[in-house]
Short mmCIF file of C-alpha atoms and ligand atoms in Angstrom, two decimals:
data_model
loop_
_atom_site.label_atom_id
_atom_site.label_comp_id
_atom_site.label_asym_id
_atom_site.label_seq_id
_atom_site.Cartn_x
_atom_site.Cartn_y
_atom_site.Cartn_z
CA MET F 466 46.69 -24.44 3.49
CA LYS F 467 43.75 -22.25 2.48
CA ILE F 468 44.17 -18.70 3.70
CA LEU F 469 41.60 -15.92 3.49
CA LEU F 470 43.32 -12.51 3.73
CA ALA F 471 41.31 -9.34 4.32
CA SER F 472 42.54 -5.77 4.08
CA SER F 473 41.15 -2.30 3.39
CA GLU F 474 43.91 -1.75 0.82
CA ILE F 475 45.83 -4.19 -1.37
CA HIS F 476 48.39 -3.44 -4.05
CA PRO F 477 47.87 -3.35 -7.07
CA PHE F 478 44.21 -2.42 -6.51
CA SER F 479 44.40 0.34 -3.90
CA LYS F 480 47.13 1.82 -1.76
CA THR F 481 47.87 4.58 0.71
CA GLY F 482 50.96 2.99 2.27
CA GLY F 483 52.90 -0.14 3.12
CA LEU F 484 49.83 -2.07 4.28
CA ALA F 485 48.77 -2.46 0.65
CA ASP F 486 52.24 -3.58 -0.46
CA MET F 487 52.50 -6.07 2.38
CA VAL F 488 49.13 -7.79 1.91
CA GLY F 489 49.52 -7.93 -1.88
CA ALA F 490 52.97 -9.45 -1.60
CA LEU F 491 51.98 -11.88 1.17
CA GLY F 492 49.08 -13.22 -0.92
CA LYS F 493 51.37 -13.74 -3.89
CA ALA F 494 54.10 -15.36 -1.81
CA LEU F 495 51.64 -17.73 -0.11
CA ALA F 496 50.34 -18.84 -3.51
CA ARG F 497 53.86 -19.33 -4.84
CA ALA F 498 54.70 -21.46 -1.80
CA GLY F 499 51.89 -23.82 -2.82
CA HIS F 500 49.09 -22.50 -0.59
CA GLU F 501 45.71 -21.28 -1.75
CA ALA F 502 45.23 -17.62 -0.90
CA ARG F 503 42.13 -15.51 -1.40
CA LEU F 504 42.04 -11.78 -0.79
CA ILE F 505 39.05 -9.66 0.22
CA THR F 506 39.04 -5.92 -0.25
CA PRO F 507 36.59 -3.16 -1.19
CA LEU F 508 35.82 -2.36 -4.80
CA TYR F 509 36.94 1.26 -4.72
CA ARG F 510 36.35 3.70 -7.55
CA GLY F 511 38.30 2.90 -10.70
CA ILE F 512 39.42 -0.65 -9.84
CA ARG F 513 36.97 -2.34 -12.20
CA GLU F 514 38.09 -0.15 -15.08
CA ARG F 515 41.74 -0.98 -14.41
CA PHE F 516 41.06 -4.72 -14.07
CA PRO F 517 38.40 -5.43 -16.70
CA GLN F 518 39.04 -9.18 -16.45
CA MET F 519 37.22 -9.34 -13.11
CA ARG F 520 33.93 -11.22 -12.99
CA ARG F 521 30.74 -10.75 -11.02
CA VAL F 522 30.17 -13.66 -8.62
CA ASP F 523 26.70 -15.03 -8.12
CA TRP F 524 26.50 -13.82 -4.55
CA HIS F 525 24.45 -11.24 -2.75
CA PHE F 526 25.17 -9.73 0.65
CA ASP F 527 22.28 -8.45 2.74
CA LEU F 528 23.74 -7.83 6.17
CA PRO F 529 22.52 -6.00 9.26
CA LEU F 530 24.39 -2.84 10.15
CA GLY F 531 22.77 -1.50 13.30
CA ASP F 532 19.09 -1.08 12.61
CA ARG F 533 19.34 -1.16 8.81
CA HIS F 534 20.31 -3.78 6.25
CA VAL F 535 23.03 -3.11 3.70
CA GLN F 536 23.34 -4.91 0.38
CA ALA F 537 26.48 -5.55 -1.61
CA ALA F 538 27.69 -7.54 -4.60
CA LEU F 539 30.83 -9.59 -5.05
CA TRP F 540 33.43 -9.59 -7.83
CA SER F 541 36.41 -11.85 -8.27
CA LEU F 542 39.66 -11.85 -10.17
CA GLU F 543 42.01 -14.78 -10.63
CA MET F 544 45.45 -13.21 -10.24
CA GLU F 545 47.69 -16.22 -10.67
CA THR F 546 47.63 -19.91 -9.81
CA GLY F 547 46.47 -20.23 -6.23
CA LEU F 548 45.59 -16.54 -5.84
CA VAL F 549 42.11 -15.06 -6.18
CA ALA F 550 40.97 -11.58 -5.17
CA TYR F 551 37.39 -10.81 -4.10
CA PHE F 552 36.00 -7.29 -4.19
CA ILE F 553 33.06 -6.04 -2.16
CA GLU F 554 30.93 -3.76 -4.30
CA GLN F 555 28.98 -1.34 -2.12
CA PRO F 556 28.98 1.92 -4.10
CA GLY F 557 27.54 4.04 -1.25
CA PHE F 558 30.52 3.11 0.90
CA PHE F 559 33.36 2.54 -1.51
CA ASP F 560 32.79 4.40 -4.79
CA ARG F 561 34.44 7.59 -3.57
CA ALA F 562 37.41 9.76 -4.48
CA GLY F 563 39.47 8.61 -1.46
CA ILE F 564 39.99 5.45 0.55
CA TYR F 565 39.77 6.87 4.07
CA LEU F 566 39.55 10.62 3.59
CA GLU F 567 39.07 13.49 1.21
CA ASN F 568 40.63 16.98 1.46
CA ASP F 569 42.44 15.98 4.65
CA VAL F 570 39.19 15.02 6.43
CA GLY F 571 38.30 11.42 7.31
CA TYR F 572 34.93 10.21 6.01
CA PRO F 573 32.40 10.61 8.83
CA ASP F 574 31.00 7.12 8.18
CA ASN F 575 34.33 5.23 8.32
CA ALA F 576 32.95 3.10 11.18
CA ASP F 577 29.96 2.05 9.05
CA ARG F 578 32.18 1.37 6.03
CA PHE F 579 34.72 -0.84 7.74
CA ILE F 580 32.34 -2.57 10.15
CA PHE F 581 30.39 -3.49 7.04
CA LEU F 582 33.57 -4.73 5.33
CA SER F 583 34.38 -6.85 8.40
CA LYS F 584 30.88 -8.34 8.33
CA CYS F 585 31.31 -9.28 4.66
CA VAL F 586 34.62 -11.01 5.53
CA ALA F 587 33.08 -13.02 8.39
CA HIS F 588 30.15 -13.89 6.12
CA LEU F 589 32.38 -15.16 3.31
CA ALA F 590 34.55 -17.08 5.78
CA ARG F 591 31.41 -18.87 6.91
CA TYR F 592 29.50 -19.42 3.69
CA LEU F 593 32.02 -19.64 0.83
CA PRO F 594 32.13 -23.18 -0.58
CA TRP F 595 35.91 -22.72 -0.47
CA GLN F 596 36.41 -23.07 3.29
CA PRO F 597 39.52 -21.35 4.65
CA ASP F 598 41.81 -23.01 7.18
CA VAL F 599 42.68 -19.61 8.59
CA VAL F 600 41.34 -16.07 8.30
CA HIS F 601 44.09 -13.45 8.35
CA VAL F 602 42.99 -9.86 8.95
CA HIS F 603 45.06 -6.67 8.88
CA ASP F 604 44.85 -3.51 10.98
CA TRP F 605 41.77 -1.98 12.59
CA GLN F 606 39.65 -1.89 9.44
CA THR F 607 39.14 -5.67 9.51
CA ALA F 608 40.03 -6.33 13.16
CA LEU F 609 36.41 -6.90 14.18
CA VAL F 610 36.32 -10.08 12.09
CA PRO F 611 37.60 -12.39 14.90
CA VAL F 612 34.93 -11.18 17.34
CA LEU F 613 32.18 -11.38 14.72
CA MET F 614 33.24 -14.96 13.98
CA ARG F 615 33.41 -15.82 17.67
CA HIS F 616 29.91 -14.50 18.23
CA GLN F 617 28.52 -16.49 15.33
CA GLN F 618 30.13 -19.58 16.76
CA SER F 619 28.52 -19.22 20.17
CA ALA F 620 25.18 -17.68 19.20
CA GLU F 621 24.39 -18.81 15.68
CA GLY F 622 25.69 -22.35 15.63
CA TRP F 623 28.74 -21.90 13.40
CA GLY F 624 30.16 -25.27 14.41
CA ASN F 625 33.82 -25.02 13.63
CA PRO F 626 35.01 -21.61 12.45
CA PRO F 627 38.56 -21.27 11.23
CA PRO F 628 41.06 -19.60 13.56
CA ALA F 629 41.82 -15.92 13.10
CA CYS F 630 45.19 -14.23 12.80
CA LEU F 631 45.44 -10.45 13.24
CA THR F 632 48.43 -8.50 11.93
CA ILE F 633 49.06 -5.10 13.47
CA HIS F 634 50.75 -2.85 10.93
CA ASN F 635 50.47 0.26 13.03
CA LEU F 636 49.24 0.47 16.61
CA ALA F 637 48.78 4.23 16.32
CA TYR F 638 45.61 3.72 14.27
CA GLN F 639 43.07 1.74 16.28
CA GLY F 640 39.67 2.60 14.80
CA VAL F 641 38.21 4.16 17.95
CA PHE F 642 34.60 5.39 17.65
CA PRO F 643 31.91 6.79 19.97
CA ARG F 644 30.01 4.38 22.17
CA ASP F 645 26.82 4.37 20.07
CA THR F 646 28.83 3.06 17.08
CA PHE F 647 28.92 -0.29 18.88
CA ALA F 648 25.30 -0.80 17.77
CA LEU F 649 26.56 -1.13 14.18
CA THR F 650 28.29 -4.39 15.09
CA ASN F 651 24.96 -5.97 16.12
CA LEU F 652 26.89 -7.78 18.85
CA PRO F 653 25.18 -8.39 22.21
CA PRO F 654 25.97 -5.76 24.88
CA ASP F 655 28.15 -8.14 26.90
CA PHE F 656 30.90 -7.68 24.28
CA PHE F 657 31.03 -3.99 25.17
CA THR F 658 33.10 -4.42 28.32
CA ILE F 659 36.66 -3.80 29.33
CA GLU F 660 37.37 -7.49 28.64
CA GLY F 661 35.87 -7.06 25.18
CA VAL F 662 35.79 -4.27 22.61
CA GLU F 663 35.30 -1.30 24.93
CA PHE F 664 38.12 1.20 25.42
CA TYR F 665 37.48 4.09 27.79
CA GLY F 666 33.79 4.10 26.97
CA ARG F 667 34.29 3.86 23.21
CA LEU F 668 34.44 1.12 20.59
CA ASN F 669 38.02 0.11 19.71
CA CYS F 670 38.17 -2.08 16.62
CA LEU F 671 41.85 -2.98 16.89
CA LYS F 672 41.43 -3.95 20.53
CA ALA F 673 38.63 -6.31 19.45
CA GLY F 674 41.10 -8.09 17.20
CA ILE F 675 43.78 -8.24 19.88
CA VAL F 676 41.34 -9.77 22.36
CA PHE F 677 39.65 -12.25 20.04
CA ALA F 678 42.21 -13.32 17.41
CA ASN F 679 43.81 -16.69 18.05
CA ILE F 680 47.19 -15.32 17.10
CA ILE F 681 48.52 -11.78 16.73
CA THR F 682 51.46 -10.78 14.61
CA THR F 683 53.17 -7.51 13.91
CA VAL F 684 55.57 -6.61 11.17
CA SER F 685 58.98 -6.77 12.86
CA PRO F 686 60.43 -8.50 15.94
CA ARG F 687 61.52 -5.22 17.51
CA TYR F 688 58.11 -3.59 17.09
CA ALA F 689 56.55 -6.67 18.71
CA ARG F 690 58.65 -5.91 21.80
CA GLU F 691 58.07 -2.17 21.60
CA ILE F 692 54.26 -2.34 21.55
CA MET F 693 54.30 -4.11 24.88
CA THR F 694 55.78 -0.95 26.46
CA GLU F 695 53.92 2.15 27.58
CA GLU F 696 55.92 4.34 25.22
CA PHE F 697 54.75 2.58 22.05
CA GLY F 698 51.61 0.82 23.31
CA TYR F 699 49.04 3.62 22.79
CA GLY F 700 47.07 2.34 25.77
CA LEU F 701 47.01 -1.28 24.58
CA ASP F 702 50.41 -2.36 25.96
CA GLY F 703 48.88 -4.01 29.05
CA LEU F 704 46.55 -6.09 26.90
CA LEU F 705 49.38 -6.98 24.53
CA ARG F 706 51.54 -8.09 27.45
CA ARG F 707 48.71 -10.33 28.56
CA ARG F 708 48.64 -11.89 25.10
CA GLN F 709 52.38 -12.02 24.59
CA LYS F 710 52.48 -15.79 24.19
CA GLN F 711 50.32 -15.34 21.09
CA LEU F 712 52.18 -12.26 19.81
CA LEU F 713 54.84 -12.68 17.12
CA GLY F 714 57.00 -10.23 15.17
CA ILE F 715 57.57 -11.22 11.53
CA LEU F 716 59.61 -8.81 9.44
CA ASN F 717 58.02 -7.91 6.10
CA GLY F 718 59.59 -9.10 2.89
CA VAL F 719 60.00 -7.18 -0.35
CA ASP F 720 58.30 -7.97 -3.63
CA TYR F 721 61.39 -7.94 -5.84
CA ASP F 722 59.21 -8.44 -8.94
CA GLU F 723 58.24 -4.82 -8.36
CA TRP F 724 61.21 -3.33 -6.55
CA ASP F 725 64.47 -4.22 -8.27
CA PRO F 726 66.55 -1.79 -10.36
CA ALA F 727 67.67 -4.66 -12.59
CA HIS F 728 64.21 -4.85 -14.21
CA ASP F 729 62.22 -1.85 -12.96
CA ALA F 730 59.96 -0.61 -15.75
CA PHE F 731 59.55 2.82 -14.11
CA ILE F 732 63.22 3.82 -14.32
CA ALA F 733 65.02 5.09 -17.40
CA HIS F 734 68.22 3.08 -16.88
CA THR F 735 68.24 -0.30 -15.19
CA TYR F 736 71.26 -1.36 -13.18
CA SER F 737 72.49 -4.04 -10.80
CA LEU F 738 75.50 -4.92 -8.71
CA THR F 739 77.38 -6.19 -11.73
CA ARG F 740 76.12 -3.46 -14.13
CA PRO F 741 76.12 -0.39 -11.86
CA ALA F 742 76.44 2.37 -14.50
CA GLY F 743 72.69 2.99 -14.80
CA LYS F 744 72.50 4.42 -11.29
CA VAL F 745 74.37 7.61 -12.17
CA ALA F 746 72.21 7.98 -15.28
CA CYS F 747 69.09 7.68 -13.06
CA LYS F 748 70.51 10.37 -10.78
CA LEU F 749 71.15 12.80 -13.63
CA ALA F 750 67.66 12.13 -15.02
CA LEU F 751 65.99 12.78 -11.68
CA GLN F 752 67.95 15.99 -11.09
CA ARG F 753 66.72 17.18 -14.48
CA GLU F 754 63.15 16.07 -13.80
CA MET F 755 63.03 17.80 -10.40
CA GLY F 756 64.75 20.98 -11.58
CA LEU F 757 67.96 20.55 -9.59
CA PRO F 758 71.39 21.34 -11.07
CA GLN F 759 72.69 18.21 -12.78
CA GLY F 760 75.92 16.81 -11.44
CA ARG F 761 77.12 13.35 -10.58
CA ASP F 762 79.22 14.60 -7.67
CA ALA F 763 76.55 16.22 -5.50
CA PRO F 764 75.42 13.68 -2.90
CA LEU F 765 71.68 13.17 -3.45
CA PHE F 766 69.41 12.39 -0.49
CA GLY F 767 65.76 11.42 -0.81
CA THR F 768 62.58 10.59 1.08
CA ILE F 769 59.23 9.19 -0.08
CA SER F 770 56.68 9.30 2.67
CA ARG F 771 53.32 9.94 4.17
CA LEU F 772 53.88 13.26 5.92
CA ALA F 773 52.73 12.25 9.39
CA ASP F 774 54.22 12.65 12.89
CA GLN F 775 55.28 8.99 12.80
CA LYS F 776 57.78 9.67 10.02
CA GLY F 777 59.99 12.10 11.94
CA VAL F 778 59.22 15.02 9.65
CA ASP F 779 59.94 17.63 12.34
CA ILE F 780 63.49 16.44 12.98
CA GLN F 781 64.07 15.99 9.27
CA LEU F 782 63.13 19.60 8.56
CA GLY F 783 65.38 20.71 11.44
CA ALA F 784 68.35 18.62 10.31
CA LEU F 785 68.05 19.74 6.69
CA GLU F 786 67.94 23.36 7.78
CA GLU F 787 71.28 22.78 9.49
CA MET F 788 72.85 20.72 6.71
CA LEU F 789 71.84 22.72 3.66
CA SER F 790 74.88 24.94 4.07
CA THR F 791 76.89 21.93 2.84
CA ASN F 792 77.04 20.60 -0.66
CA LEU F 793 74.06 18.23 -0.79
CA GLN F 794 70.82 17.85 -2.67
CA PHE F 795 67.53 16.60 -1.27
CA VAL F 796 64.34 15.42 -2.98
CA LEU F 797 61.06 14.72 -1.27
CA LEU F 798 57.96 13.00 -2.59
CA GLY F 799 55.20 13.02 -0.02
CA SER F 800 51.78 14.10 1.04
CA GLY F 801 49.85 14.30 4.26
CA SER F 802 49.67 16.94 6.97
CA SER F 803 49.39 20.36 5.34
CA ALA F 804 51.72 21.96 7.92
CA TYR F 805 54.46 19.51 6.91
CA GLU F 806 53.72 19.97 3.22
CA ARG F 807 54.18 23.71 3.73
CA GLY F 808 57.40 23.15 5.70
CA TYR F 809 59.05 21.32 2.81
CA ALA F 810 57.67 23.69 0.18
CA GLU F 811 59.19 26.57 2.13
CA LEU F 812 62.57 24.80 2.25
CA ALA F 813 62.46 24.27 -1.53
CA ARG F 814 61.61 27.94 -2.03
CA ARG F 815 64.58 29.05 0.07
CA PHE F 816 67.09 26.57 -1.37
CA PRO F 817 65.99 26.04 -4.98
CA SER F 818 69.32 24.65 -6.12
CA LYS F 819 69.45 22.11 -3.31
CA VAL F 820 65.92 21.04 -2.41
CA ALA F 821 63.18 19.77 -4.72
CA VAL F 822 59.77 18.86 -3.33
CA ARG F 823 56.83 17.12 -4.96
CA VAL F 824 53.69 17.15 -2.84
CA ASP F 825 51.89 14.29 -4.48
CA TYR F 826 51.32 10.58 -4.47
CA ASP F 827 53.15 9.14 -7.47
CA GLU F 828 54.10 5.47 -7.75
CA ALA F 829 56.42 5.86 -10.75
CA LEU F 830 58.27 8.83 -9.26
CA ALA F 831 58.79 6.82 -6.06
CA HIS F 832 60.72 4.23 -8.10
CA ARG F 833 62.76 6.90 -9.88
CA ILE F 834 63.75 8.49 -6.58
CA GLU F 835 64.91 5.16 -5.11
CA ALA F 836 66.98 4.58 -8.25
CA ALA F 837 68.53 8.04 -8.27
CA CYS F 838 69.46 8.63 -4.65
CA ASP F 839 72.80 8.04 -2.97
CA PHE F 840 71.18 8.13 0.47
CA TYR F 841 67.65 7.59 1.75
CA LEU F 842 66.43 9.39 4.89
CA MET F 843 63.94 7.66 7.20
CA PRO F 844 64.18 9.22 10.67
CA SER F 845 60.89 7.77 11.99
CA ARG F 846 59.69 8.37 15.52
CA PHE F 847 58.42 4.78 15.36
CA GLU F 848 58.25 2.36 12.45
CA PRO F 849 56.46 -1.01 12.67
CA SER F 850 58.39 -2.42 9.70
CA GLY F 851 59.02 0.19 7.04
CA LEU F 852 59.42 -0.83 3.43
CA ASN F 853 61.18 2.11 1.85
CA GLN F 854 64.44 1.46 3.69
CA MET F 855 64.33 -2.11 2.30
CA TYR F 856 63.62 -0.86 -1.21
CA SER F 857 66.46 1.66 -0.79
CA LEU F 858 68.92 -1.09 0.10
CA ARG F 859 68.14 -2.93 -3.13
CA TYR F 860 68.48 0.31 -5.13
CA GLY F 861 71.85 1.10 -3.53
CA ALA F 862 70.48 4.23 -1.82
CA ILE F 863 72.19 3.89 1.57
CA PRO F 864 69.47 4.20 4.24
CA ILE F 865 69.92 6.61 7.13
CA VAL F 866 67.44 5.46 9.76
CA ARG F 867 66.50 5.93 13.36
CA ALA F 868 67.06 2.69 15.30
CA THR F 869 63.43 1.85 15.98
CA GLY F 870 61.04 -0.98 15.05
CA GLY F 871 61.62 -2.56 11.67
CA LEU F 872 64.23 0.05 10.75
CA ASP F 873 66.48 -1.34 13.45
CA ASP F 874 65.76 -4.91 12.36
CA SER F 875 66.53 -4.35 8.68
CA VAL F 876 69.52 -1.99 8.51
CA ILE F 877 73.06 -2.78 9.71
CA ASP F 878 75.26 0.01 11.04
CA LEU F 879 79.06 -0.02 11.00
CA THR F 880 79.09 -0.27 14.80
CA GLU F 881 77.05 -3.47 14.67
CA ASP F 882 78.93 -5.38 11.99
CA ALA F 883 81.67 -3.73 9.94
CA THR F 884 81.78 -6.66 7.52
CA ARG F 885 78.12 -6.22 6.54
CA ALA F 886 77.36 -2.53 7.20
CA ASN F 887 74.72 -1.33 4.71
CA GLY F 888 73.34 1.82 6.32
CA ILE F 889 73.67 4.49 8.99
CA LYS F 890 71.68 4.40 12.22
CA PHE F 891 71.10 6.99 14.90
CA HIS F 892 69.26 6.64 18.19
CA GLU F 893 68.18 9.89 19.79
CA TYR F 894 65.03 11.46 18.36
CA SER F 895 66.45 14.88 17.56
CA ALA F 896 67.39 17.05 14.60
CA ARG F 897 70.93 17.17 16.00
CA ALA F 898 71.32 13.37 15.98
CA LEU F 899 69.95 13.16 12.44
CA ALA F 900 72.25 15.97 11.27
CA LYS F 901 75.19 14.03 12.73
CA ALA F 902 74.11 10.93 10.78
CA ILE F 903 73.91 13.03 7.60
CA ARG F 904 77.44 14.27 8.29
CA LYS F 905 78.58 10.63 8.49
CA ALA F 906 76.93 10.03 5.12
CA LEU F 907 78.76 13.00 3.60
CA ALA F 908 82.06 11.65 4.93
CA LEU F 909 81.25 8.24 3.46
CA TYR F 910 80.49 9.88 0.13
CA GLN F 911 84.04 11.25 0.07
CA GLN F 912 85.47 7.71 0.28
CA PRO F 913 84.50 6.01 -3.00
CA ASP F 914 85.88 2.59 -2.06
CA LEU F 915 84.02 2.51 1.21
CA LEU F 916 80.87 3.84 -0.44
CA ARG F 917 81.10 1.09 -3.07
CA GLN F 918 81.43 -1.46 -0.29
CA TYR F 919 78.32 -0.14 1.49
CA ARG F 920 76.43 -0.23 -1.79
CA ARG F 921 77.52 -3.77 -2.44
CA HIS F 922 76.32 -4.89 0.99
CA ALA F 923 73.09 -2.92 0.57
CA MET F 924 72.22 -4.26 -2.86
CA LYS F 925 72.93 -7.82 -1.76
CA THR F 926 70.60 -7.56 1.24
CA ALA F 927 67.46 -9.60 0.56
CA PHE F 928 64.22 -9.57 2.53
CA SER F 929 62.69 -12.63 1.02
CA TRP F 930 59.01 -13.36 1.21
CA GLU F 931 59.87 -17.10 1.27
CA ARG F 932 61.31 -16.60 4.76
CA ALA F 933 58.34 -14.52 5.92
CA VAL F 934 55.84 -17.00 4.48
CA GLY F 935 57.56 -19.80 6.41
CA GLU F 936 57.03 -17.78 9.59
CA TYR F 937 53.39 -16.99 8.77
CA GLN F 938 52.79 -20.65 8.07
CA LYS F 939 54.02 -21.48 11.58
CA ALA F 940 51.82 -18.70 12.97
CA TYR F 941 48.79 -20.11 11.16
CA GLU F 942 49.56 -23.57 12.48
CA SER F 943 49.78 -22.30 16.02
CA ALA F 944 46.53 -20.34 15.50
CA ARG F 945 44.88 -23.61 14.57
CA SER F 946 46.16 -25.30 17.69
CA LEU F 947 45.06 -22.31 19.82
CA ARG F 948 41.66 -22.04 18.24
CA THR F 949 39.82 -23.27 21.30
CA GLY F 950 40.37 -20.35 23.54
CA SER F 951 42.16 -17.11 23.45
CA ARG F 952 39.76 -14.72 25.10
CA LEU F 953 42.35 -13.13 27.36
CA SER F 954 43.85 -16.54 28.10
P1 LIG T 1277 53.89 3.42 5.74
O1 LIG T 1277 53.07 2.26 5.37
O2 LIG T 1277 53.96 3.65 7.22
O3 LIG T 1277 53.48 4.67 5.01
P2 LIG T 1277 56.11 1.96 4.50
O4 LIG T 1277 57.55 2.29 4.39
O5 LIG T 1277 55.77 0.63 5.01
O6 LIG T 1277 55.41 3.13 5.32
O7 LIG T 1277 55.44 1.98 3.06
C1 LIG T 1277 55.17 3.12 2.35
C2 LIG T 1277 54.79 2.74 0.93
O8 LIG T 1277 54.02 3.80 0.36
C3 LIG T 1277 55.98 2.55 0.02
O9 LIG T 1277 55.67 1.64 -1.02
C4 LIG T 1277 56.17 3.97 -0.53
O10 LIG T 1277 56.89 3.98 -1.74
C5 LIG T 1277 54.74 4.40 -0.71
N1 LIG T 1277 54.54 5.85 -0.66
C6 LIG T 1277 54.47 6.65 0.44
N2 LIG T 1277 54.25 7.93 0.08
C7 LIG T 1277 54.21 7.94 -1.26
C8 LIG T 1277 54.01 8.97 -2.25
N3 LIG T 1277 53.83 10.23 -1.90
N4 LIG T 1277 54.02 8.61 -3.55
C9 LIG T 1277 54.22 7.31 -3.91
N5 LIG T 1277 54.41 6.31 -3.04
C10 LIG T 1277 54.39 6.61 -1.74
C1 LIG T 1278 52.36 0.32 8.33
C2 LIG T 1278 53.64 0.75 9.01
C3 LIG T 1278 54.88 0.43 8.23
C4 LIG T 1278 54.81 -0.97 7.63
C5 LIG T 1278 53.54 -1.14 6.83
C6 LIG T 1278 53.40 -2.53 6.22
O1 LIG T 1278 51.88 1.25 7.44
O2 LIG T 1278 53.61 2.13 9.33
O3 LIG T 1278 56.01 0.52 9.07
O4 LIG T 1278 55.92 -1.20 6.80
O5 LIG T 1278 52.44 -0.95 7.68
O6 LIG T 1278 53.45 -3.56 7.18
#
C-alpha cells in the first residue's frame, strides 16, 4: 500500500513529545513491512543543516489562505527503502526558534501555520505523481486535511480521492480558534455548522478530522474507550460515540533501534537481560552526573516529561514530599509549565542529596535516565498511550503508573498476573495513592530475587511495531471500504 503520513513533528527531524516518535517509527515500520510510506512535515529551523542530503523538489506551492496567497517550496529526503520524507519550506511560518511556542507563549499565528500545512498535504495528496492509497493525518495540526479533501472532491472535481485516517494522540489539544479563523480554510460557509467544523461558535480543527475522516484511531484500546466518556471527552465524546464504529484503539509500538540498552549509543555502559552488569554502572554514572551521592544501594526513581497537568505533576510533587524522608533518590528531566518547574527546583533545593532536577529538553540525558533508574514514575491524570513507560520496561526501570489509557494497557501489575508482573499500578488520582505505590516499590527493592524477576519480565516485554503495523493496515483497508460516506454516518 502507498501511505502518505502527515504530522507537525516527526522524529528525527523535530520533536516535542511522543507524537514525533510515533509517526517516525510508524513510517519506518510501514516501509519495513513492504509498504511505501511518505512523510510530510514542516521544514523547521535547523533541519536542512542536520540533513544535508535532502534535495529540493521541482514543486511550487501557491495556495490561498483566507484572502491572501502563500507560497512554499518542497524538499525531500530518501530515508530508507520505501520511506521518503517531504518538507514544506515556508520560512515565514516555520523558520522559528520553536515549533508551537516560544518563551511559554504559543505563536499567535498557529492557525495560519497549520491550516497552511494541512492545505499543502491535501494538495500533495491530489497532485503528486505518486498517488497514495490512504492519507494518514495526526492530531489537530493536520486534522483539517480530510475536510479539505472532501471539499475538493465535491466542489473541484477531484474524482477519486484516497480515504483519510485520523489518529488522535491527545484529545486535550484540539486546535480551537476564533470564528473568523474559519476564513483561512477557504471552505464554503456550510462547513461551519454543528455538523461540520464549528464548536461552540469557534473553529475546531480536531473535530473537523473526527467528522470527515473515514477512519479514526487513537493510540491505545483503553483510551479509545475513555474518550467516548464525558470525563475524558473534552466536549467531543458525543461525536466520538456517534463515530464509534469507525474508532479504533491501536497501542503504539517502540522503535527498539533507538530504545534498547543493548545497543544504545547515548549510554556509557550497554546491558541486556543476559549481560545485566552495565545497569549499575549507568546508575553510578548518572548519580555522578546529576550531583547525587553515588551508591548502588539507594533506590533510584526517575521521570522524563513535559511538565503539564496531564502528567500528574501535582500528585507527584505531593507524593515525593511525603516519601523523601525515606532512603530514595529521584531525578527529573522535564520542561513545561513554569509553576511546575519551580516546584521541582524547590524540592531539589530542599533535598539536595536526594533530588536532582534538570529543567531542559535533552534527548541523550533521557536515555541515560532510563538506563540508570530502578523505577520510573508516570502518575498521569490521563495518558493516550505513553511511550516512556514502554521504554522503561526495556531498560529494566520498573514503571509505577496510574491505571489509565495506554499506561493501563502496557503495564502488568502483580494483582493482574503474578507470573508476568512487570510494574506497579495505582488507581486513585491522589498523592496518597502514588505514595503507597512508591512504598510498594521500596519493599520490592528490598527483595532482590523478586526485583530480578520483575526486571526480567519488564525487559522481555516487547511492543513491536510489526503488530501495530498489522493493525494499521487493517484500519487503512477499512478506511478504503468506508470511503464513500462517513459524514456523521
Ligand atoms: P507525551 O507525548 O504526552 O509527552 P510520551 O510518553 O508519549 O508523552 O512521549 C514523550 C517523549 O518525549 C519521550 O520520547 C520522552 O523521552 C520525550 N521527552 C519528554 N520530555 C523530555 C525532555 N525534557 N527531554 C528529552 N526528552 C523528553
Ligand atoms: C501524545 C500522548 C502520549 C502518546 C503520544 C504518541 O503526546 O500524550 O500518551 O504516547 O501522543 O502517540
